[in-house]
Amino acid sequence: MKTRTLVTACSAFACLLVISSVAQAGMTVVLGGGWEADIGDPSAVSINVDADCNTRTVCDFIAIEISKDFRQPPLPNGNFPGLDIIFRQIADDADTVPNIVILDESVTNQTGTDWTDYHMTVGTGGNVWFDTIDSSGFSMNPFANSMFMDPSNVFGGNPSRATDFWADGGIVFNNSSFFPGAGAGEMVISVDLSGDDVAFVLSEYPTPEPATLALLGLGGLVCLRRRR
């Protein structure tokens, strides 16, 4: 089990992690550290809370592991329906940790087509971001390339903050899994708690191989001609 290295002071309550079993029946998982998570499809998404921070006297994060099972085929625009998690602050700022750390994920492809890239985004009004420095070693094997981006320039060119994380240069075959973060790195989501209570969406989605995209585009042209 990987261990988070960034340590700063916080209250004892914020460091109390509620060790949650995998979400099965319900849609809301209490994570501890002042956070809960809403899961739209508990049959496809689950969250485990890691216990490492429980052994520390001070911490500024909660550590989680995520499992996602993509089953739906790609949409006409070439993207798959995202499997979203809504994170919601449920405690006072003093009792809420400002970092949510994804230690690793298990992502399964049951969509009927191979994937050639994978995307992670955080919906944000400027108060939530991927920490690009602390997340720089996050493994995306078998993808060879990964990049943090802020396409809407939410953070004014600040290189340490991003809203998007893209990986490509590899293939995740249909009926196989890959494991972001496994063996190397952590994905650190940081939060500015100075304003109103925070809620944000972590969305993840793959992109199908070019041959599948071409077929989707051809299908769209056929439909357009039929309408005309």
Coordinates of C-alpha atoms in Angstrom, one line a residue:
M1 CA 0.0 0.0 0.0
K2 CA 1.4 3.4 -1.0
T3 CA 1.7 6.0 1.7
R4 CA 1.0 9.7 1.3
T5 CA 4.1 11.8 2.1
L6 CA 2.7 15.4 2.4
V7 CA 2.0 16.0 6.1
T8 CA 0.7 19.2 7.7
A9 CA -1.3 20.1 10.8
C10 CA -5.0 19.5 11.0
S11 CA -7.6 18.7 13.7
A12 CA -7.9 15.3 15.2
F13 CA -11.4 15.1 13.9
A14 CA -10.3 15.8 10.3
C15 CA -7.7 13.0 10.5
L16 CA -10.3 10.4 11.6
L17 CA -10.9 8.3 8.6
V18 CA -14.1 6.4 8.4
I19 CA -13.0 3.0 7.0
S20 CA -15.8 2.5 4.5
S21 CA -16.4 -0.8 2.8
V22 CA -17.0 -0.8 -0.9
A23 CA -20.2 1.0 -1.7
Q24 CA -22.8 -1.6 -2.7
A25 CA -26.4 -0.8 -2.0
G26 CA -26.3 3.0 -1.4
M27 CA -25.2 5.9 -3.5
T28 CA -23.4 7.9 -0.8
V29 CA -20.1 6.9 0.9
V30 CA -18.9 8.7 4.0
L31 CA -15.1 9.2 3.4
G32 CA -14.1 10.9 6.6
G33 CA -12.0 14.0 6.8
G34 CA -15.2 16.1 6.3
W35 CA -16.1 14.5 2.9
E36 CA -18.7 12.2 1.4
A37 CA -19.0 10.9 -2.1
D38 CA -22.2 10.4 -4.2
I39 CA -21.9 7.6 -6.7
G40 CA -24.4 7.6 -9.6
D41 CA -24.1 3.8 -10.4
P42 CA -22.9 1.8 -7.4
S43 CA -22.9 -1.4 -9.6
A44 CA -20.1 0.2 -11.7
V45 CA -18.2 2.5 -9.3
S46 CA -16.9 1.8 -5.8
I47 CA -14.6 3.6 -3.4
N48 CA -12.5 2.3 -0.6
V49 CA -11.0 4.5 2.1
D50 CA -7.3 3.8 2.8
A51 CA -6.3 3.6 6.5
D52 CA -2.8 4.9 6.3
C53 CA -3.6 8.4 7.6
N54 CA -5.2 6.8 10.7
T55 CA -1.7 6.0 11.9
R56 CA -0.6 9.6 11.8
T57 CA -1.0 12.2 14.5
V58 CA -1.4 15.0 11.8
C59 CA -2.5 14.9 8.2
D60 CA -4.1 17.1 5.6
F61 CA -5.7 14.5 3.3
I62 CA -7.8 11.4 2.9
A63 CA -6.5 8.6 0.8
I64 CA -8.9 6.5 -1.4
E65 CA -8.9 3.8 -4.0
I66 CA -11.5 3.7 -6.8
S67 CA -12.9 0.9 -8.9
K68 CA -14.7 1.6 -12.2
D69 CA -16.4 -0.8 -14.6
F70 CA -17.2 0.7 -18.0
R71 CA -20.0 -1.3 -19.8
Q72 CA -21.7 1.1 -22.2
P73 CA -20.5 1.5 -25.8
P74 CA -19.3 4.9 -27.1
L75 CA -21.7 7.7 -27.8
P76 CA -22.1 9.1 -31.4
N77 CA -19.5 11.8 -30.5
G78 CA -16.9 9.1 -29.8
N79 CA -16.8 9.5 -26.1
F80 CA -18.0 7.0 -23.5
P81 CA -20.6 8.0 -20.9
G82 CA -18.4 9.2 -18.0
L83 CA -18.5 7.4 -14.6
D84 CA -18.8 10.4 -12.3
I85 CA -18.3 10.8 -8.6
I86 CA -19.6 13.9 -6.7
F87 CA -17.4 14.8 -3.7
R88 CA -19.2 17.0 -1.1
Q89 CA -17.9 18.8 1.9
I90 CA -20.0 17.9 5.0
A91 CA -18.0 19.4 7.8
D92 CA -16.8 22.8 8.9
D93 CA -13.7 24.1 7.2
A94 CA -11.6 23.5 10.3
D95 CA -12.7 19.8 10.3
T96 CA -12.2 19.3 6.6
V97 CA -9.0 18.1 4.9
P98 CA -8.0 20.1 1.8
N99 CA -6.6 17.2 -0.2
I100 CA -8.3 14.0 -1.6
V101 CA -5.6 11.6 -2.7
I102 CA -6.3 8.8 -5.2
L103 CA -3.7 6.1 -4.4
D104 CA -4.8 3.9 -7.3
E105 CA -7.7 2.7 -9.4
S106 CA -9.0 -0.4 -11.1
V107 CA -10.6 0.4 -14.4
T108 CA -12.3 -2.4 -16.5
N109 CA -13.2 -2.2 -20.1
Q110 CA -16.4 -4.1 -21.0
T111 CA -17.5 -1.6 -23.7
G112 CA -17.1 -3.9 -26.7
T113 CA -14.2 -1.8 -28.2
D114 CA -10.5 -1.1 -27.4
W115 CA -9.5 2.3 -25.8
T116 CA -6.6 4.4 -27.0
D117 CA -6.7 7.1 -24.4
Y118 CA -8.2 8.0 -21.0
H119 CA -9.3 11.2 -19.4
M120 CA -9.9 12.5 -15.8
T121 CA -11.4 15.9 -15.1
V122 CA -12.5 17.9 -12.1
G123 CA -15.5 20.2 -12.5
T124 CA -14.5 23.4 -10.8
G125 CA -15.2 27.0 -10.3
G126 CA -11.6 27.6 -9.5
N127 CA -11.7 26.1 -6.0
V128 CA -10.7 22.5 -6.9
W129 CA -7.7 21.3 -9.0
F130 CA -5.3 18.5 -9.8
D131 CA -2.0 19.3 -8.0
T132 CA 0.3 18.7 -11.0
I133 CA 3.5 18.6 -8.8
D134 CA 2.3 16.1 -6.2
S135 CA 0.6 14.0 -9.0
S136 CA 3.5 14.1 -11.5
G137 CA 4.5 10.4 -10.9
F138 CA 0.9 9.0 -11.3
S139 CA 1.3 5.8 -13.4
M140 CA -1.1 5.4 -16.4
N141 CA 0.5 2.2 -17.7
P142 CA -0.1 0.9 -20.5
F143 CA -0.4 4.5 -21.7
A144 CA 3.0 6.0 -22.5
N145 CA 2.0 9.6 -22.5
S146 CA 0.2 11.7 -19.9
M147 CA -0.5 15.5 -19.6
F148 CA -2.1 17.9 -17.2
M149 CA -4.1 20.7 -18.8
D150 CA -6.2 23.7 -17.9
P151 CA -8.0 24.2 -21.2
S152 CA -10.4 26.9 -19.9
N153 CA -7.5 28.8 -18.2
V154 CA -9.3 28.6 -14.9
F155 CA -6.0 29.1 -13.0
G156 CA -4.5 31.7 -15.2
G157 CA -1.6 29.6 -16.4
N158 CA -0.5 28.4 -13.0
P159 CA 1.5 25.3 -13.9
S160 CA 0.9 23.6 -10.5
R161 CA -2.9 23.5 -11.1
A162 CA -5.0 21.7 -13.7
T163 CA -8.6 20.7 -14.4
D164 CA -7.9 17.9 -16.9
F165 CA -5.5 14.9 -17.0
W166 CA -5.2 13.0 -20.4
A167 CA -3.3 9.9 -21.2
D168 CA -2.6 8.2 -24.5
G169 CA 0.0 6.2 -26.4
G170 CA -1.3 2.8 -25.5
I171 CA -4.3 0.5 -25.7
V172 CA -6.7 -1.0 -23.1
F173 CA -8.2 -3.9 -24.9
N174 CA -11.9 -4.9 -24.6
N175 CA -12.5 -7.2 -21.7
S176 CA -9.3 -6.2 -19.9
S177 CA -8.4 -3.9 -17.0
F178 CA -5.8 -1.3 -16.3
F179 CA -4.7 0.2 -13.0
P180 CA -4.0 3.9 -12.8
G181 CA -1.6 4.7 -10.0
A182 CA -0.7 1.1 -9.3
G183 CA 2.9 0.8 -8.3
A184 CA 3.8 4.5 -8.8
G185 CA 2.5 7.9 -7.8
E186 CA -0.7 9.4 -6.4
M187 CA -3.3 11.7 -7.9
V188 CA -3.8 14.6 -5.6
I189 CA -7.0 16.7 -5.8
S190 CA -6.6 19.9 -3.8
V191 CA -9.4 22.1 -2.5
D192 CA -9.6 25.8 -1.5
L193 CA -11.8 25.7 1.6
S194 CA -11.9 29.5 2.2
G195 CA -15.3 30.1 0.6
D196 CA -18.6 28.3 0.7
D197 CA -18.8 24.5 1.3
V198 CA -17.3 22.7 -1.7
A199 CA -18.9 20.2 -4.0
F200 CA -17.2 19.0 -7.2
V201 CA -17.4 16.3 -9.8
L202 CA -14.6 13.9 -10.7
S203 CA -15.4 12.5 -14.2
E204 CA -13.4 9.8 -16.0
Y205 CA -14.0 8.5 -19.5
P206 CA -12.0 6.7 -22.2
T207 CA -11.9 7.2 -26.0
P208 CA -12.3 4.3 -28.4
E209 CA -9.7 3.3 -31.0
P210 CA -9.6 5.3 -34.3
A211 CA -11.3 2.5 -36.2
T212 CA -14.3 2.6 -33.9
L213 CA -14.4 6.4 -34.2
A214 CA -14.4 6.1 -38.0
L215 CA -17.4 3.7 -37.8
L216 CA -19.2 6.1 -35.5
G217 CA -18.6 9.0 -37.9
L218 CA -19.8 6.9 -40.9
G219 CA -22.9 6.0 -39.0
G220 CA -23.6 9.6 -38.3
L221 CA -23.3 10.5 -42.0
V222 CA -25.7 7.7 -42.9
C223 CA -28.3 9.0 -40.4
L224 CA -27.9 12.5 -41.7
R225 CA -28.4 11.4 -45.3
R226 CA -31.5 9.5 -44.3
R227 CA -33.0 12.5 -42.6
R228 CA -32.4 14.6 -45.7

